[in-house]
């Protein structure tokens, strides 16, 4: 490609205005105030894709209620490693957000985070036994020591009345409750950070600007071709470091950068839908996020949940997500996204992953062809008294699951988040979506360590990182006293003392 003369030089370019770029931009501006940072977003507003409140489930993922983070092993034991990692990571996120409250960057934390209990709910012999074992394994760890378990009908009915109404008293049921769960408006949170960034010296946020190409220059810098969608004019910008935080749009940009580390990656889009309750007295009766168990073949992030949400100060009740399939990589993307992402270097991993995930394909076909009656049936498993006229169907955000090369299988489908780095750390791309926004702070701390190792080790960065995240460099998973003190600080600063609407 014939690259034009660059008219803009920068220290950092962030592609995409979602929570990931917001978090990284805020960190970098705090750590290196003199850096020139540009943020490019193809939409005419920030957080228009997955980070927007109605596009995600708003669960502050702490592994309190999500059963897919605690797999049962072949010997019947429960592996809690992933749960502990995610719980500790969410505490770190809360630490950073608490500092943003102290600094006035988040003006009103109640617009952003609310305390909503996290519960798991299962039925049947096998599942109730699994939940009991999970509870016993987690309860021993300090991050989960407040967890409660019950298989008593009346107690569960107090925790989740809507779910128990109309249910047979003799049904075998079990539930757990973590009172300190959270609902997070990731859109509001990101907007607070973008508004700080927009007002900071040396930062420019350019909306309605689409990154079309990324090329490496001979001196190691990166040159980006960016189209102004208002004027149709394309300009070039250079930068020492680029973060591709384009959500579903990250994979095509990684492919354009042509870094060897990015070859062999593919993406599998999974869309989602919610049922949103329109009946105020039902909304009032529920105050929890209640997660169930995934059915066979279903992707872990499509585990159904009945959730209290707080969006723009208003209480809401959502059920879902119902998974679906679309070839778009972004909610506001193109149906050509998936076909255009297929290259010689990822076609085999894509085919192999498809062959090894037949139950998932079958599950998605079933989900796409669901009638309103099928959706009501799924909701009725959680809420036996549900009526269709009390609920409206709404589109959720789009996720692109990572497919990558695997020596044994040819290609594997992953449900987590993965950051792909250029060898010298001058480019980083975030792929995948789970546990996503909740762990954005830890993801960005790892990213900065890998991309700016020389700076991260300096006294200046260490001091500032410890100011932003008091537990930085220590382990909340291992140090119970530190975890307790950290929770006390964040509970106070984020106004999480009381359960919302209690
Ligand atoms: C249905 C669903 C439920 C979820 N539930 C939860 C949950 O409960 N808890 C949780 O923690 N996480 C959840 N997630 C995941 C979470 O939403 C994401 O991890 C997070 O929002 C990703 O943020 P991001 O900044 O990477 O991407 P996004 O918020 O998608 O932002 C990417 C931005 O890049 C822009 N862009 C794309 N291409 C270009 C380009 N070429 N040029 C310029 N701009 C571009 C897009 O327009 C977009 O604004 C959920 C996601 C979905 C879809």
Coordinates of C-alpha atoms in Angstrom, one line a residue, residues 30-317:
X30 CA -2.0 9.6 35.0
X31 CA 1.4 7.9 34.5
X32 CA 2.8 10.0 31.7
X33 CA 0.9 13.3 31.7
X34 CA 3.0 14.7 28.8
X35 CA 2.1 12.0 26.3
X36 CA 0.1 12.8 23.2
X37 CA -2.8 10.4 23.1
X38 CA -5.4 10.2 20.3
X39 CA -8.6 8.0 20.6
X40 CA -10.5 7.1 17.4
X41 CA -14.1 5.9 17.4
X42 CA -16.1 5.0 14.4
X43 CA -19.5 5.8 16.0
X44 CA -20.7 9.4 16.7
X45 CA -20.6 8.7 20.5
X46 CA -18.5 6.8 23.0
X47 CA -19.5 3.4 24.4
X48 CA -22.0 2.6 21.6
X49 CA -21.1 -1.1 21.4
X50 CA -20.6 -3.8 24.1
X51 CA -19.7 -1.3 26.9
X52 CA -23.1 0.4 26.7
X53 CA -25.3 -0.6 29.7
X54 CA -28.2 -2.2 27.7
X55 CA -25.7 -4.2 25.5
X56 CA -24.1 -6.1 28.4
X57 CA -25.4 -7.8 31.6
X58 CA -23.8 -5.3 33.9
X59 CA -22.6 -8.0 36.3
X60 CA -19.6 -7.1 38.3
X61 CA -18.1 -10.6 37.6
X62 CA -16.6 -11.8 40.9
X63 CA -17.4 -15.5 40.4
X64 CA -20.0 -15.3 43.2
X65 CA -22.8 -16.6 41.1
X66 CA -21.4 -17.7 37.7
X67 CA -21.1 -21.4 37.8
X68 CA -19.0 -21.7 34.7
X69 CA -16.0 -20.3 36.6
X70 CA -16.0 -23.3 39.0
X71 CA -15.9 -26.5 36.9
X72 CA -16.4 -29.9 38.5
X73 CA -13.3 -32.1 38.0
X74 CA -13.3 -35.8 37.0
X75 CA -12.8 -36.8 40.6
X76 CA -15.9 -34.8 41.7
X77 CA -13.9 -32.0 43.3
X78 CA -14.6 -28.4 42.4
X79 CA -11.8 -26.3 40.9
X80 CA -12.0 -22.8 42.3
X81 CA -8.8 -21.4 40.7
X82 CA -10.5 -19.4 38.0
X83 CA -13.1 -18.1 40.5
X84 CA -10.4 -16.8 42.9
X85 CA -8.6 -15.1 40.0
X86 CA -11.7 -13.3 38.8
X87 CA -12.9 -12.3 42.3
X88 CA -9.4 -10.8 43.1
X89 CA -9.4 -9.1 39.7
X90 CA -12.8 -7.5 40.4
X91 CA -11.5 -6.2 43.7
X92 CA -8.7 -4.5 41.9
X93 CA -11.2 -2.9 39.5
X94 CA -13.1 -1.6 42.4
X95 CA -9.9 -0.2 43.9
X96 CA -9.2 1.8 40.7
X97 CA -12.7 3.0 40.4
X98 CA -12.7 4.1 44.1
X99 CA -9.6 6.3 43.4
X100 CA -11.5 7.8 40.4
X101 CA -14.2 8.7 42.8
X102 CA -11.7 10.3 45.2
X103 CA -10.4 12.4 42.3
X104 CA -13.8 13.5 41.1
X105 CA -13.5 11.6 37.8
X106 CA -16.5 9.5 38.8
X107 CA -18.7 12.2 40.2
X108 CA -21.6 10.0 41.5
X109 CA -20.6 6.4 42.1
X110 CA -24.3 5.4 42.5
X111 CA -24.8 6.2 38.8
X112 CA -22.1 3.6 38.1
X113 CA -22.2 0.8 40.7
X114 CA -24.9 -0.6 42.9
X115 CA -24.9 -3.3 45.5
X116 CA -27.1 -6.1 44.2
X117 CA -26.8 -9.6 45.8
X118 CA -25.4 -12.3 43.5
X119 CA -27.2 -15.7 43.7
X120 CA -27.0 -19.1 42.0
X121 CA -30.1 -21.2 41.6
X122 CA -30.3 -24.8 40.5
X123 CA -32.7 -27.7 40.5
X124 CA -32.4 -31.5 40.3
X125 CA -30.2 -34.0 42.3
X126 CA -27.0 -33.6 40.3
X127 CA -27.1 -29.8 40.2
X128 CA -28.0 -29.3 43.8
X129 CA -25.1 -31.6 44.8
X130 CA -22.8 -29.6 42.6
X131 CA -23.9 -26.3 44.1
X132 CA -23.4 -27.7 47.7
X133 CA -19.8 -28.9 46.8
X134 CA -19.1 -25.5 45.1
X135 CA -20.2 -23.6 48.2
X136 CA -18.1 -25.8 50.5
X137 CA -15.0 -25.3 48.3
X138 CA -15.5 -21.5 47.9
X139 CA -16.5 -20.7 51.5
X140 CA -13.1 -21.7 52.7
X141 CA -11.5 -18.9 50.7
X142 CA -11.5 -15.4 52.3
X143 CA -12.9 -13.7 49.1
X144 CA -16.0 -15.9 49.4
X145 CA -16.4 -16.4 53.1
X146 CA -19.6 -14.5 53.2
X147 CA -21.4 -16.9 50.9
X148 CA -24.6 -18.5 52.1
X149 CA -26.1 -21.8 50.9
X150 CA -29.7 -23.0 51.3
X151 CA -31.9 -25.8 50.1
X152 CA -34.8 -24.6 52.2
X153 CA -37.8 -23.6 50.2
X154 CA -38.8 -20.7 52.5
X155 CA -35.4 -19.3 52.8
X156 CA -34.8 -19.3 49.1
X157 CA -38.2 -17.7 48.6
X158 CA -37.0 -14.8 50.8
X159 CA -33.9 -14.4 48.6
X160 CA -35.7 -14.6 45.3
X161 CA -39.5 -14.5 45.6
X162 CA -40.3 -14.2 41.9
X163 CA -38.3 -17.3 41.2
X164 CA -40.1 -19.3 43.9
X165 CA -43.6 -18.2 43.3
X166 CA -45.7 -21.0 41.8
X167 CA -43.0 -23.6 42.3
X168 CA -43.6 -27.1 43.7
X169 CA -42.5 -27.2 47.4
X170 CA -41.2 -30.8 46.8
X171 CA -38.9 -29.9 43.9
X172 CA -35.2 -30.5 44.7
X173 CA -33.7 -27.0 44.7
X174 CA -30.6 -25.2 46.0
X175 CA -29.3 -21.7 46.0
X176 CA -26.3 -19.6 47.2
X177 CA -26.3 -15.9 48.0
X178 CA -23.4 -13.4 48.1
X179 CA -24.8 -10.2 49.5
X180 CA -22.0 -8.1 48.3
X181 CA -22.5 -8.6 44.6
X182 CA -22.6 -5.6 42.2
X183 CA -24.5 -4.3 39.2
X184 CA -22.2 -2.0 37.1
X185 CA -23.2 0.5 34.4
X186 CA -20.0 0.0 32.3
X187 CA -21.3 2.7 29.9
X188 CA -21.5 5.4 32.6
X189 CA -18.2 4.3 34.0
X190 CA -16.5 4.6 30.6
X191 CA -18.1 8.0 30.0
X192 CA -16.7 9.3 33.2
X193 CA -13.2 8.3 32.1
X194 CA -13.7 9.7 28.6
X195 CA -14.8 13.0 29.9
X196 CA -11.7 13.2 32.1
X197 CA -9.6 12.3 29.1
X198 CA -11.2 14.8 26.8
X199 CA -10.4 17.6 29.3
X200 CA -6.8 16.4 29.8
X201 CA -3.9 18.2 28.0
X202 CA -2.5 16.2 25.1
X203 CA -5.6 14.0 24.6
X204 CA -7.9 14.2 21.6
X205 CA -11.0 12.1 21.2
X206 CA -12.1 11.8 17.5
X207 CA -15.6 10.5 17.0
X208 CA -17.0 9.3 13.7
X209 CA -13.4 8.3 12.7
X210 CA -12.9 4.8 11.4
X211 CA -9.5 3.2 11.4
X212 CA -9.1 1.5 8.1
X213 CA -5.5 0.3 8.0
X214 CA -2.5 -0.2 10.2
X215 CA 1.1 -0.5 8.9
X216 CA 4.5 -0.8 10.5
X217 CA 7.0 1.8 9.4
X218 CA 10.7 1.1 9.0
X219 CA 11.6 3.0 12.2
X220 CA 9.3 0.7 14.2
X221 CA 6.4 3.2 14.6
X222 CA 2.9 2.5 13.4
X223 CA 1.0 4.4 10.7
X224 CA -2.7 4.4 10.7
X225 CA -5.1 5.3 7.9
X226 CA -8.2 6.8 9.4
X227 CA -11.4 7.9 7.6
X228 CA -13.4 10.9 8.9
X229 CA -16.9 9.6 8.4
X230 CA -18.4 13.1 8.3
X231 CA -16.2 14.4 5.4
X232 CA -15.2 11.1 3.8
X233 CA -11.6 12.2 3.9
X234 CA -8.8 9.8 4.9
X235 CA -5.8 11.0 6.9
X236 CA -2.7 9.2 8.2
X237 CA -1.4 9.3 11.8
X238 CA 1.7 7.8 13.2
X239 CA 2.3 6.6 16.7
X240 CA 4.8 4.8 18.8
X241 CA 2.2 2.6 20.5
X242 CA -1.2 1.5 19.4
X243 CA -3.9 -0.3 21.3
X244 CA -6.6 -2.0 19.2
X245 CA -9.6 -1.8 21.6
X246 CA -12.2 -2.0 18.9
X247 CA -14.2 -4.8 20.6
X248 CA -15.6 -7.0 17.8
X249 CA -13.7 -4.8 15.3
X250 CA -10.4 -5.8 16.8
X251 CA -9.8 -9.0 14.8
X252 CA -9.9 -7.3 11.3
X253 CA -7.5 -4.6 12.5
X254 CA -5.1 -7.1 14.0
X255 CA -5.1 -8.9 10.6
X256 CA -4.3 -5.6 8.9
X257 CA -1.4 -4.9 11.2
X258 CA 0.1 -8.2 9.9
X259 CA 2.1 -9.0 13.0
X260 CA 3.3 -12.6 13.0
X261 CA 1.9 -13.0 16.5
X262 CA -1.6 -12.3 15.1
X263 CA -1.6 -15.0 12.4
X264 CA -4.0 -17.9 12.9
X265 CA -6.6 -16.1 15.0
X266 CA -10.2 -16.1 13.9
X267 CA -13.4 -14.9 15.4
X268 CA -16.8 -16.5 16.0
X269 CA -19.6 -14.0 16.5
X270 CA -22.4 -14.7 19.0
X271 CA -25.2 -12.2 19.3
X272 CA -27.6 -11.9 22.2
X273 CA -31.2 -10.9 23.2
X274 CA -32.8 -10.0 26.5
X275 CA -36.3 -10.1 27.7
X276 CA -36.9 -6.8 29.5
X277 CA -39.7 -6.6 32.0
X278 CA -42.3 -3.9 31.5
X279 CA -44.3 -4.5 34.6
X280 CA -43.3 -2.2 37.6
X281 CA -44.6 -4.4 40.4
X282 CA -42.6 -7.4 39.1
X283 CA -39.5 -5.3 38.8
X284 CA -40.1 -4.2 42.4
X285 CA -40.3 -7.8 43.7
X286 CA -36.8 -8.8 42.6
X287 CA -33.5 -7.6 43.9
X288 CA -30.7 -9.9 42.8
X289 CA -28.7 -11.3 40.0
X290 CA -29.7 -15.0 39.8
X291 CA -27.6 -17.2 37.6
X292 CA -28.5 -20.7 36.6
X293 CA -26.5 -23.5 35.0
X294 CA -25.8 -23.7 31.3
X295 CA -27.5 -26.4 29.3
X296 CA -25.4 -28.9 27.4
X297 CA -23.7 -27.4 24.4
X298 CA -24.5 -23.9 25.3
X299 CA -21.6 -21.3 25.5
X300 CA -20.8 -20.4 29.1
X301 CA -21.7 -16.8 28.7
X302 CA -25.2 -17.6 27.6
X303 CA -26.1 -19.0 31.0
X304 CA -29.5 -17.6 31.7
X305 CA -29.9 -15.1 34.5
X306 CA -32.7 -13.1 36.0
X307 CA -31.2 -9.7 36.8
X308 CA -32.0 -6.6 38.7
X309 CA -30.2 -3.8 36.8
X310 CA -29.9 -0.1 37.6
X311 CA -29.6 1.9 34.4
X312 CA -29.6 5.7 34.6
X313 CA -30.9 5.6 38.2
X314 CA -33.9 3.4 37.2
X315 CA -34.4 -0.2 38.4
X316 CA -35.0 -2.7 35.6
X317 CA -35.5 -6.5 35.3

